[in-house]
Amino acid sequence: MKLHEYQSKFRFADYGIPIPHGKVATTSNEAFAIANDVGCPVVIKAQVLVGGRGKAGGVKLARSPEEAEQHAASILGMNIKGLTVKKVLVDPASEIENEIYLGVTTDRAARRSVIIASAAGGVEIEEVAAKTPEKIIRVLVDPYLGLRDYQARDIANDIGLPREHWKQFIQIAQALYRCYVESDASLAEINPLVVTRAGDLLALDGKMVLDDNALFRHADLAEMRDSDEEAPAETHARQAGLSYVKLDGEIGCMVNGAGLAMATMDMTKLFGGSPANFLDIGGGAKADKVAAALRIILADPNVKAVLFNIFGGITRCDEVAHGIIAALEEVQTNVPMVARLVGTNEQEGRDILASAHMITAVTLADAARKAVEAARTAPARIVKETL
Ligand code: GDP
Ligand code: MN
């Protein structure tokens, strides 16, 4: 789950990181009032969950409340990389001397958190990473010791930060690391962290990505989720308790168990097809969950066939079969379906599906081959499902 800039920065501020004290507006009138309140000049910033807002025209400087109102009016409703702007952050503007990049993420290979920093921060950071990677400093953090003073000092030195800013930089880097760890984040980023004309460090932009699997222990963060900004399929999957990842292929897969789902995707590939999604309905899935999963799969217009691969351990095959039939009564479709059910009550399950004219299979290889074949010869879809 991604946090908006304002949510990330407010969280950073809780950890003592200096941020501009702005407020969020949903109308241009509100932006006028906030600009009046915090004092001009202000920056009006689109709050959408993508980067590169500045280059897309979503960050504008205003010298008066009237100008703030005009900019807010033009930014609200703007489409940035497919997302509609519904909120703007109105921040007091800063005079920038220098833009630094500072972030924390996970280095999977090293199995540690890594601090990433660069003197060449700002909107061109991707370009810096691609063309001059030597300008980017990386420091691994020992999880038991945390980010030590000397490490933060080394970073400040390596990015050529003038010594008078080191004390503040060290505090910010350590605070950002703590915020990252305590939020169960996979990314906490300040870009740019600026040195102002007045000689202070200030986090002008913020971004956080949280680990969805840890949200259960962060009720305050979980409720910051902005469902408006999520693909509808992901919202529905989350609400139904399904693990779903959309992919680009044509074979919708419904599987119970993450490992089995991976194997099913591999098999689909092996027989010349391509999976439209990863979908794990989990153990003990009942009919309503199966129906929700089927609706999500069929809402993807690329899907030409659906492959069910169910191992009946805790989940009973007849229960899943009932779920599929119930779902098919609601979701009218001519998309061909192939089912492979094995385990508890498999014969009952297969009988139920065969009576509904579904293609059944006993082995996974057989099921994958049939699904690929069905997708290849499938007629045009007559009903388009929407979520
Ligand atoms: P992003 O493009 O989505 O990363 O949005 P940012 O919040 O990082 O803003 C993009 C750029 O706008 C920054 O790198 C700054 O150069 C500029 N910017 C943002 N806030 C201010 C400000 O208060 N004053 C000035 N002068 N520039 C700003
Ligand atoms: Mn930025």
Tab-separated table of C-alpha atoms and ligand atoms in Angstrom:
chain	number	residue	atom	x	y	z
A	1	MET	CA	0.000	0.000	0.000
A	2	LYS	CA	1.294	3.419	-0.976
A	3	LEU	CA	0.863	6.546	1.131
A	4	HIS	CA	0.266	9.950	-0.367
A	5	GLU	CA	2.940	12.619	-0.089
A	6	TYR	CA	1.081	14.453	2.696
A	7	GLN	CA	0.502	11.233	4.646
A	8	SER	CA	4.166	10.257	4.328
A	9	LYS	CA	5.398	13.696	5.357
A	10	PHE	CA	3.043	13.940	8.343
A	11	ARG	CA	4.364	10.563	9.457
A	12	PHE	CA	7.964	11.719	8.934
A	13	ALA	CA	7.152	14.766	11.077
A	14	ASP	CA	6.033	12.434	13.902
A	15	TYR	CA	9.610	11.163	13.901
A	16	GLY	CA	11.056	14.667	14.087
A	17	ILE	CA	11.851	15.170	10.413
A	18	PRO	CA	11.323	18.826	9.449
A	19	ILE	CA	8.614	19.332	6.803
A	20	PRO	CA	6.803	22.393	5.434
A	21	HIS	CA	3.629	22.930	7.478
A	22	GLY	CA	0.987	22.788	4.802
A	23	LYS	CA	-2.537	21.423	4.571
A	24	VAL	CA	-4.635	19.405	2.146
A	25	ALA	CA	-7.422	20.916	0.048
A	26	THR	CA	-10.083	19.206	-2.036
A	27	THR	CA	-11.467	22.421	-3.584
A	28	SER	CA	-9.855	25.572	-4.970
A	29	ASN	CA	-11.672	27.658	-2.315
A	30	GLU	CA	-10.029	25.624	0.408
A	31	ALA	CA	-6.655	26.089	-1.306
A	32	PHE	CA	-7.252	29.860	-1.227
A	33	ALA	CA	-8.000	29.730	2.513
A	34	ILE	CA	-4.963	27.586	3.294
A	35	ALA	CA	-2.668	29.823	1.227
A	36	ASN	CA	-4.011	32.789	3.185
A	37	ASP	CA	-3.420	30.935	6.394
A	38	VAL	CA	0.103	29.565	5.889
A	39	GLY	CA	1.335	32.638	4.008
A	40	CYS	CA	2.465	32.998	0.395
A	41	PRO	CA	4.308	32.008	-1.655
A	42	VAL	CA	2.936	28.459	-1.537
A	43	VAL	CA	3.330	25.360	-3.695
A	44	ILE	CA	0.216	23.558	-4.870
A	45	LYS	CA	0.941	19.859	-5.200
A	46	ALA	CA	-1.234	17.141	-6.767
A	47	GLN	CA	-1.751	14.229	-4.358
A	48	VAL	CA	-1.747	11.147	-6.564
A	49	LEU	CA	0.046	7.874	-5.946
A	50	VAL	CA	2.612	8.205	-8.733
A	51	GLY	CA	5.978	9.897	-9.052
A	52	GLY	CA	6.938	12.568	-11.539
A	53	ARG	CA	4.101	14.923	-10.634
A	54	GLY	CA	6.376	17.925	-11.069
A	55	LYS	CA	7.189	17.065	-14.690
A	56	ALA	CA	3.503	16.351	-15.361
A	57	GLY	CA	2.499	19.860	-14.273
A	58	GLY	CA	1.132	18.759	-10.912
A	59	VAL	CA	3.406	20.977	-8.780
A	60	LYS	CA	2.984	24.771	-9.106
A	61	LEU	CA	4.241	27.812	-7.244
A	62	ALA	CA	1.730	30.517	-6.277
A	63	ARG	CA	2.591	34.027	-5.077
A	64	SER	CA	-0.843	34.959	-3.783
A	65	PRO	CA	-3.961	33.202	-2.454
A	66	GLU	CA	-5.702	34.112	-5.736
A	67	GLU	CA	-2.972	32.402	-7.721
A	68	ALA	CA	-3.123	29.427	-5.340
A	69	GLU	CA	-6.830	29.170	-6.060
A	70	GLN	CA	-6.241	29.268	-9.831
A	71	HIS	CA	-3.508	26.625	-9.718
A	72	ALA	CA	-5.584	24.398	-7.441
A	73	ALA	CA	-8.511	24.709	-9.863
A	74	SER	CA	-6.315	23.590	-12.766
A	75	ILE	CA	-4.583	20.774	-10.867
A	76	LEU	CA	-7.714	19.318	-9.236
A	77	GLY	CA	-9.295	16.989	-11.776
A	78	MET	CA	-6.064	16.774	-13.766
A	79	ASN	CA	-5.123	13.313	-15.020
A	80	ILE	CA	-1.591	12.262	-14.095
A	81	LYS	CA	-0.468	8.907	-15.501
A	82	GLY	CA	-4.043	7.626	-15.495
A	83	LEU	CA	-4.968	8.882	-12.022
A	84	THR	CA	-7.379	11.747	-11.373
A	85	VAL	CA	-6.224	14.376	-8.883
A	86	LYS	CA	-8.779	14.732	-6.076
A	87	LYS	CA	-6.639	16.460	-3.463
A	88	VAL	CA	-3.862	19.025	-3.445
A	89	LEU	CA	-1.328	19.780	-0.754
A	90	VAL	CA	-0.804	23.499	-0.140
A	91	ASP	CA	2.670	23.908	1.360
A	92	PRO	CA	4.526	27.098	2.231
A	93	ALA	CA	7.141	27.376	-0.544
A	94	SER	CA	10.811	26.989	0.209
A	95	GLU	CA	13.831	28.677	-1.289
A	96	ILE	CA	16.021	25.852	-2.430
A	97	GLU	CA	19.806	25.890	-2.315
A	98	ASN	CA	20.349	22.199	-2.985
A	99	GLU	CA	18.266	19.019	-3.586
A	100	ILE	CA	19.347	15.744	-1.975
A	101	TYR	CA	17.877	12.261	-2.364
A	102	LEU	CA	17.467	10.150	0.787
A	103	GLY	CA	15.629	6.841	0.961
A	104	VAL	CA	15.397	3.540	2.831
A	105	THR	CA	14.375	0.262	1.259
A	106	THR	CA	15.136	-3.449	1.460
A	107	ASP	CA	18.155	-5.017	-0.182
A	108	ARG	CA	16.841	-8.545	-0.650
A	109	ALA	CA	20.178	-10.007	-1.692
A	110	ALA	CA	21.874	-8.595	1.413
A	111	ARG	CA	18.807	-9.359	3.560
A	112	ARG	CA	19.095	-5.933	5.144
A	113	SER	CA	17.660	-2.477	4.969
A	114	VAL	CA	19.678	-0.152	2.799
A	115	ILE	CA	20.010	3.615	3.006
A	116	ILE	CA	20.291	5.236	-0.414
A	117	ALA	CA	21.478	8.819	-0.790
A	118	SER	CA	22.626	11.183	-3.477
A	119	ALA	CA	23.653	14.801	-3.751
A	120	ALA	CA	21.917	14.831	-7.131
A	121	GLY	CA	18.359	14.572	-5.802
A	122	GLY	CA	15.221	16.011	-7.371
A	123	VAL	CA	13.135	15.138	-10.377
A	124	GLU	CA	16.018	13.609	-12.365
A	125	ILE	CA	16.989	10.935	-9.825
A	126	GLU	CA	16.086	8.021	-12.162
A	127	GLU	CA	18.354	9.535	-14.801
A	128	VAL	CA	21.163	9.877	-12.249
A	129	ALA	CA	20.733	6.226	-11.236
A	130	ALA	CA	20.827	5.086	-14.869
A	131	LYS	CA	23.673	7.267	-16.173
A	132	THR	CA	25.878	8.090	-13.207
A	133	PRO	CA	25.270	5.357	-10.621
A	134	GLU	CA	28.496	6.329	-8.855
A	135	LYS	CA	26.647	9.417	-7.577
A	136	ILE	CA	24.378	7.169	-5.542
A	137	ILE	CA	25.573	6.006	-2.130
A	138	ARG	CA	24.271	2.799	-0.534
A	139	VAL	CA	24.786	1.776	3.084
A	140	LEU	CA	23.467	-1.455	4.609
A	141	VAL	CA	22.008	-1.327	8.108
A	142	ASP	CA	22.470	-3.991	10.736
A	143	PRO	CA	18.960	-4.747	12.010
A	144	TYR	CA	20.176	-5.197	15.597
A	145	LEU	CA	22.206	-1.994	15.739
A	146	GLY	CA	20.099	0.306	13.557
A	147	LEU	CA	21.616	3.170	11.599
A	148	ARG	CA	24.714	4.189	13.583
A	149	ASP	CA	25.893	7.788	13.867
A	150	TYR	CA	29.117	7.048	12.032
A	151	GLN	CA	27.249	5.481	9.113
A	152	ALA	CA	24.990	8.505	8.722
A	153	ARG	CA	28.065	10.759	8.991
A	154	ASP	CA	29.808	8.750	6.275
A	155	ILE	CA	26.809	9.215	4.014
A	156	ALA	CA	26.793	12.977	4.623
A	157	ASN	CA	30.495	13.061	3.818
A	158	ASP	CA	30.166	10.864	0.724
A	159	ILE	CA	27.470	13.031	-0.818
A	160	GLY	CA	29.621	16.096	-0.189
A	161	LEU	CA	27.207	17.748	2.231
A	162	PRO	CA	28.830	20.798	3.890
A	163	ARG	CA	29.781	19.996	7.470
A	164	GLU	CA	27.429	22.518	9.053
A	165	HIS	CA	24.465	20.379	7.928
A	166	TRP	CA	25.770	17.056	9.172
A	167	LYS	CA	24.131	17.134	12.591
A	168	GLN	CA	20.703	17.731	11.122
A	169	PHE	CA	21.282	15.246	8.307
A	170	ILE	CA	22.224	12.491	10.763
A	171	GLN	CA	19.061	13.121	12.788
A	172	ILE	CA	16.918	13.003	9.651
A	173	ALA	CA	18.538	9.835	8.295
A	174	GLN	CA	18.142	8.041	11.626
A	175	ALA	CA	14.557	9.244	11.996
A	176	LEU	CA	13.721	8.090	8.464
A	177	TYR	CA	15.210	4.668	9.170
A	178	ARG	CA	13.206	4.329	12.414
A	179	CYS	CA	10.049	5.462	10.659
A	180	TYR	CA	10.678	2.874	7.929
A	181	VAL	CA	11.226	0.016	10.372
A	182	GLU	CA	8.412	0.918	12.772
A	183	SER	CA	5.928	1.344	9.901
A	184	ASP	CA	6.833	-2.041	8.350
A	185	ALA	CA	7.516	-0.130	5.155
A	186	SER	CA	9.200	-1.410	2.019
A	187	LEU	CA	10.132	2.140	1.030
A	188	ALA	CA	10.500	5.460	2.846
A	189	GLU	CA	11.833	8.193	0.623
A	190	ILE	CA	12.511	11.926	0.744
A	191	ASN	CA	13.139	13.423	-2.694
A	192	PRO	CA	14.056	16.148	-2.502
A	193	LEU	CA	15.489	16.675	0.947
A	194	VAL	CA	16.486	20.297	0.479
A	195	VAL	CA	19.013	22.627	1.949
A	196	THR	CA	17.138	25.924	2.143
A	197	ARG	CA	18.589	29.398	1.570
A	198	ALA	CA	18.330	29.884	5.325
A	199	GLY	CA	20.591	26.839	5.800
A	200	ASP	CA	18.076	24.299	7.133
A	201	LEU	CA	17.306	20.820	5.885
A	202	LEU	CA	13.669	20.230	4.973
A	203	ALA	CA	11.786	17.231	3.519
A	204	LEU	CA	9.919	18.743	0.559
A	205	ASP	CA	8.517	15.503	-0.839
A	206	GLY	CA	7.736	12.183	0.830
A	207	LYS	CA	6.804	8.732	-0.260
A	208	MET	CA	6.094	5.554	1.684
A	209	VAL	CA	5.168	2.060	0.559
A	210	LEU	CA	3.883	-0.203	3.331
A	211	ASP	CA	3.944	-3.975	3.502
A	212	ASP	CA	0.300	-5.065	3.157
A	213	ASN	CA	1.005	-8.202	5.157
A	214	ALA	CA	1.973	-6.111	8.182
A	215	LEU	CA	-0.945	-3.689	8.083
A	216	PHE	CA	-2.880	-5.719	10.630
A	217	ARG	CA	-0.593	-4.290	13.288
A	218	HIS	CA	-0.876	-0.697	12.074
A	219	ALA	CA	-4.552	0.213	12.292
A	220	ASP	CA	-3.682	3.923	12.021
A	221	LEU	CA	-1.788	3.370	8.764
A	222	ALA	CA	-4.287	0.895	7.308
A	223	GLU	CA	-7.061	3.463	7.499
A	224	MET	CA	-5.030	5.875	5.360
A	225	ARG	CA	-5.655	3.681	2.341
A	226	ASP	CA	-7.060	5.625	-0.579
A	227	SER	CA	-9.234	3.109	-2.439
A	228	ASP	CA	-9.935	5.709	-5.137
A	229	GLU	CA	-6.363	5.240	-6.254
A	230	GLU	CA	-6.388	1.465	-6.427
A	231	ALA	CA	-7.273	-0.742	-9.389
A	232	PRO	CA	-10.858	-1.985	-8.691
A	233	ALA	CA	-9.758	-5.615	-9.026
A	234	GLU	CA	-7.233	-5.134	-6.222
A	235	THR	CA	-9.795	-3.476	-3.946
A	236	HIS	CA	-12.286	-6.322	-4.516
A	237	ALA	CA	-9.617	-8.977	-4.023
A	238	ARG	CA	-8.468	-7.439	-0.755
A	239	GLN	CA	-12.025	-7.117	0.546
A	240	ALA	CA	-12.697	-10.768	-0.310
A	241	GLY	CA	-9.457	-11.869	1.376
A	242	LEU	CA	-7.816	-13.052	-1.851
A	243	SER	CA	-4.182	-12.664	-2.899
A	244	TYR	CA	-4.415	-11.330	-6.423
A	245	VAL	CA	-1.826	-9.940	-8.811
A	246	LYS	CA	-2.858	-8.944	-12.314
A	247	LEU	CA	-0.628	-10.090	-15.168
A	248	ASP	CA	-0.802	-9.628	-18.929
A	249	GLY	CA	-1.718	-13.084	-20.234
A	250	GLU	CA	-4.998	-14.631	-21.387
A	251	ILE	CA	-5.516	-17.536	-18.991
A	252	GLY	CA	-7.233	-16.648	-15.740
A	253	CYS	CA	-5.974	-18.862	-12.916
A	254	MET	CA	-7.822	-19.695	-9.717
A	255	VAL	CA	-5.737	-21.729	-7.309
A	256	ASN	CA	-5.632	-22.466	-3.590
A	257	GLY	CA	-2.138	-21.978	-2.259
A	258	ALA	CA	0.644	-19.650	-3.367
A	259	GLY	CA	3.085	-22.406	-4.362
A	260	LEU	CA	0.415	-24.232	-6.318
A	261	ALA	CA	-0.499	-20.947	-8.028
A	262	MET	CA	3.131	-20.487	-9.100
A	263	ALA	CA	3.276	-24.056	-10.406
A	264	THR	CA	0.025	-23.491	-12.302
A	265	MET	CA	1.429	-20.377	-13.943
A	266	ASP	CA	4.592	-22.260	-14.901
A	267	MET	CA	2.582	-25.096	-16.423
A	268	THR	CA	0.460	-22.651	-18.396
A	269	LYS	CA	3.656	-21.152	-19.820
A	270	LEU	CA	5.096	-24.585	-20.523
A	271	PHE	CA	2.160	-25.413	-22.771
A	272	GLY	CA	2.454	-22.150	-24.685
A	273	GLY	CA	-0.065	-20.010	-22.800
A	274	SER	CA	0.377	-17.045	-20.538
A	275	PRO	CA	-1.306	-16.453	-17.151
A	276	ALA	CA	-3.639	-13.452	-16.798
A	277	ASN	CA	-3.126	-13.338	-13.054
A	278	PHE	CA	-1.796	-14.856	-9.894
A	279	LEU	CA	-4.709	-15.676	-7.612
A	280	ASP	CA	-4.541	-17.568	-4.358
A	281	ILE	CA	-7.978	-18.126	-2.830
A	282	GLY	CA	-6.368	-19.540	0.302
A	283	GLY	CA	-7.234	-22.586	2.374
A	284	GLY	CA	-10.807	-23.478	3.268
A	285	ALA	CA	-12.273	-21.142	0.656
A	286	LYS	CA	-16.067	-21.254	0.637
A	287	ALA	CA	-18.469	-20.715	-2.251
A	288	ASP	CA	-18.793	-16.932	-1.857
A	289	LYS	CA	-15.029	-16.477	-1.982
A	290	VAL	CA	-14.802	-18.583	-5.126
A	291	ALA	CA	-17.558	-16.503	-6.710
A	292	ALA	CA	-15.763	-13.253	-5.824
A	293	ALA	CA	-12.550	-14.628	-7.321
A	294	LEU	CA	-14.288	-15.659	-10.534
A	295	ARG	CA	-15.830	-12.212	-10.948
A	296	ILE	CA	-12.412	-10.608	-10.536
A	297	ILE	CA	-10.853	-12.935	-13.110
A	298	LEU	CA	-13.622	-12.373	-15.650
A	299	ALA	CA	-13.517	-8.603	-15.209
A	300	ASP	CA	-10.156	-8.710	-17.002
A	301	PRO	CA	-11.030	-8.320	-20.692
A	302	ASN	CA	-7.874	-10.203	-21.747
A	303	VAL	CA	-9.052	-13.456	-20.190
A	304	LYS	CA	-9.924	-16.060	-22.854
A	305	ALA	CA	-10.100	-19.145	-20.624
A	306	VAL	CA	-10.142	-19.876	-16.896
A	307	LEU	CA	-8.101	-22.602	-15.256
A	308	PHE	CA	-9.129	-23.840	-11.801
A	309	ASN	CA	-6.488	-25.818	-9.999
A	310	ILE	CA	-7.697	-26.857	-6.570
A	311	PHE	CA	-6.072	-29.161	-4.087
A	312	GLY	CA	-8.699	-30.272	-1.606
A	313	GLY	CA	-7.032	-30.485	1.773
A	314	ILE	CA	-8.901	-28.218	4.151
A	315	THR	CA	-10.815	-26.891	1.161
A	316	ARG	CA	-13.301	-29.538	0.011
A	317	CYS	CA	-13.536	-30.026	-3.755
A	318	ASP	CA	-17.351	-30.239	-3.728
A	319	GLU	CA	-17.512	-26.947	-1.824
A	320	VAL	CA	-15.333	-25.297	-4.467
A	321	ALA	CA	-17.413	-26.856	-7.244
A	322	HIS	CA	-20.566	-25.419	-5.666
A	323	GLY	CA	-18.832	-22.051	-5.510
A	324	ILE	CA	-17.976	-22.203	-9.196
A	325	ILE	CA	-21.544	-23.174	-10.138
A	326	ALA	CA	-23.004	-20.443	-7.905
A	327	ALA	CA	-20.638	-17.913	-9.441
A	328	LEU	CA	-21.535	-19.016	-12.962
A	329	GLU	CA	-25.200	-18.470	-12.213
A	330	GLU	CA	-24.460	-14.861	-11.312
A	331	VAL	CA	-21.756	-14.223	-13.865
A	332	GLN	CA	-23.103	-15.075	-17.292
A	333	THR	CA	-20.177	-15.858	-19.553
A	334	ASN	CA	-19.123	-17.929	-22.532
A	335	VAL	CA	-15.482	-18.017	-21.468
A	336	PRO	CA	-14.374	-21.682	-21.454
A	337	MET	CA	-13.399	-23.119	-18.077
A	338	VAL	CA	-11.122	-25.987	-17.221
A	339	ALA	CA	-11.136	-27.481	-13.746
A	340	ARG	CA	-8.738	-29.792	-12.046
A	341	LEU	CA	-9.835	-30.756	-8.563
A	342	VAL	CA	-7.951	-33.292	-6.486
A	343	GLY	CA	-8.124	-34.293	-2.846
A	344	THR	CA	-11.015	-34.312	-0.396
A	345	ASN	CA	-14.306	-35.132	-2.162
A	346	GLU	CA	-12.724	-34.847	-5.592
A	347	GLN	CA	-15.166	-37.181	-7.326
A	348	GLU	CA	-18.184	-35.254	-5.987
A	349	GLY	CA	-16.567	-32.039	-7.117
A	350	ARG	CA	-15.815	-33.335	-10.601
A	351	ASP	CA	-19.345	-34.699	-11.013
A	352	ILE	CA	-20.855	-31.347	-10.093
A	353	LEU	CA	-18.681	-29.536	-12.633
A	354	ALA	CA	-19.140	-32.068	-15.413
A	355	SER	CA	-22.892	-31.671	-15.055
A	356	ALA	CA	-22.372	-27.956	-15.668
A	357	HIS	CA	-20.483	-28.752	-18.910
A	358	MET	CA	-17.102	-27.645	-17.679
A	359	ILE	CA	-13.935	-29.191	-19.040
A	360	THR	CA	-12.396	-31.316	-16.311
A	361	ALA	CA	-8.897	-32.711	-15.930
A	362	VAL	CA	-7.154	-35.055	-13.540
A	363	THR	CA	-3.519	-33.914	-13.770
A	364	LEU	CA	-2.206	-30.371	-13.767
A	365	ALA	CA	-0.394	-30.945	-17.079
A	366	ASP	CA	-3.627	-32.110	-18.669
A	367	ALA	CA	-5.526	-29.133	-17.230
A	368	ALA	CA	-2.946	-26.607	-18.413
A	369	ARG	CA	-2.867	-28.110	-21.907
A	370	LYS	CA	-6.663	-28.010	-22.127
A	371	ALA	CA	-6.814	-24.419	-20.851
A	372	VAL	CA	-4.248	-23.239	-23.409
A	373	GLU	CA	-6.144	-25.020	-26.160
A	374	ALA	CA	-9.484	-23.598	-24.983
A	375	ALA	CA	-8.046	-20.071	-24.947
A	376	ARG	CA	-6.680	-20.495	-28.461
A	377	THR	CA	-10.015	-21.614	-29.892
A	378	ALA	CA	-12.294	-19.541	-27.652
A	379	PRO	CA	-15.113	-17.599	-29.325
A	380	ALA	CA	-15.306	-13.822	-28.815
A	381	ARG	CA	-16.582	-12.934	-25.359
A	382	ILE	CA	-20.244	-12.032	-25.311
A	383	VAL	CA	-20.594	-10.586	-21.829
A	384	LYS	CA	-18.053	-8.223	-20.412
A	385	GLU	CA	-17.938	-8.403	-16.642
A	386	THR	CA	-17.266	-5.202	-14.710
A	387	LEU	CA	-16.487	-4.799	-11.039
B	1	GDP	P1	7.513	14.878	-7.790
B	1	GDP	O1	7.805	15.498	-9.124
B	1	GDP	O2	6.261	14.056	-7.832
B	1	GDP	O3	8.655	14.132	-7.226
B	1	GDP	O4	7.172	16.094	-6.777
B	1	GDP	P2	8.140	16.927	-5.790
B	1	GDP	O5	7.374	17.239	-4.589
B	1	GDP	O6	9.427	16.261	-5.580
B	1	GDP	O7	8.351	18.290	-6.580
B	1	GDP	C1	9.079	18.333	-7.780
B	1	GDP	C2	10.064	19.496	-7.780
B	1	GDP	O8	9.364	20.707	-7.583
B	1	GDP	C3	11.088	19.453	-6.668
B	1	GDP	O9	12.185	18.646	-6.981
B	1	GDP	C4	11.472	20.911	-6.558
B	1	GDP	O10	12.479	21.227	-7.506
B	1	GDP	C5	10.198	21.632	-6.940
B	1	GDP	N1	9.565	22.117	-5.689
B	1	GDP	C6	8.736	21.463	-4.873
B	1	GDP	N2	8.415	22.218	-3.788
B	1	GDP	C7	9.071	23.396	-3.957
B	1	GDP	C8	9.196	24.605	-3.175
B	1	GDP	O11	8.631	24.768	-2.088
B	1	GDP	N3	9.984	25.595	-3.686
B	1	GDP	C9	10.638	25.481	-4.874
B	1	GDP	N4	11.385	26.496	-5.301
B	1	GDP	N5	10.569	24.358	-5.612
B	1	GDP	C10	9.807	23.335	-5.157
B	2	MN	MN	9.792	14.168	-5.570
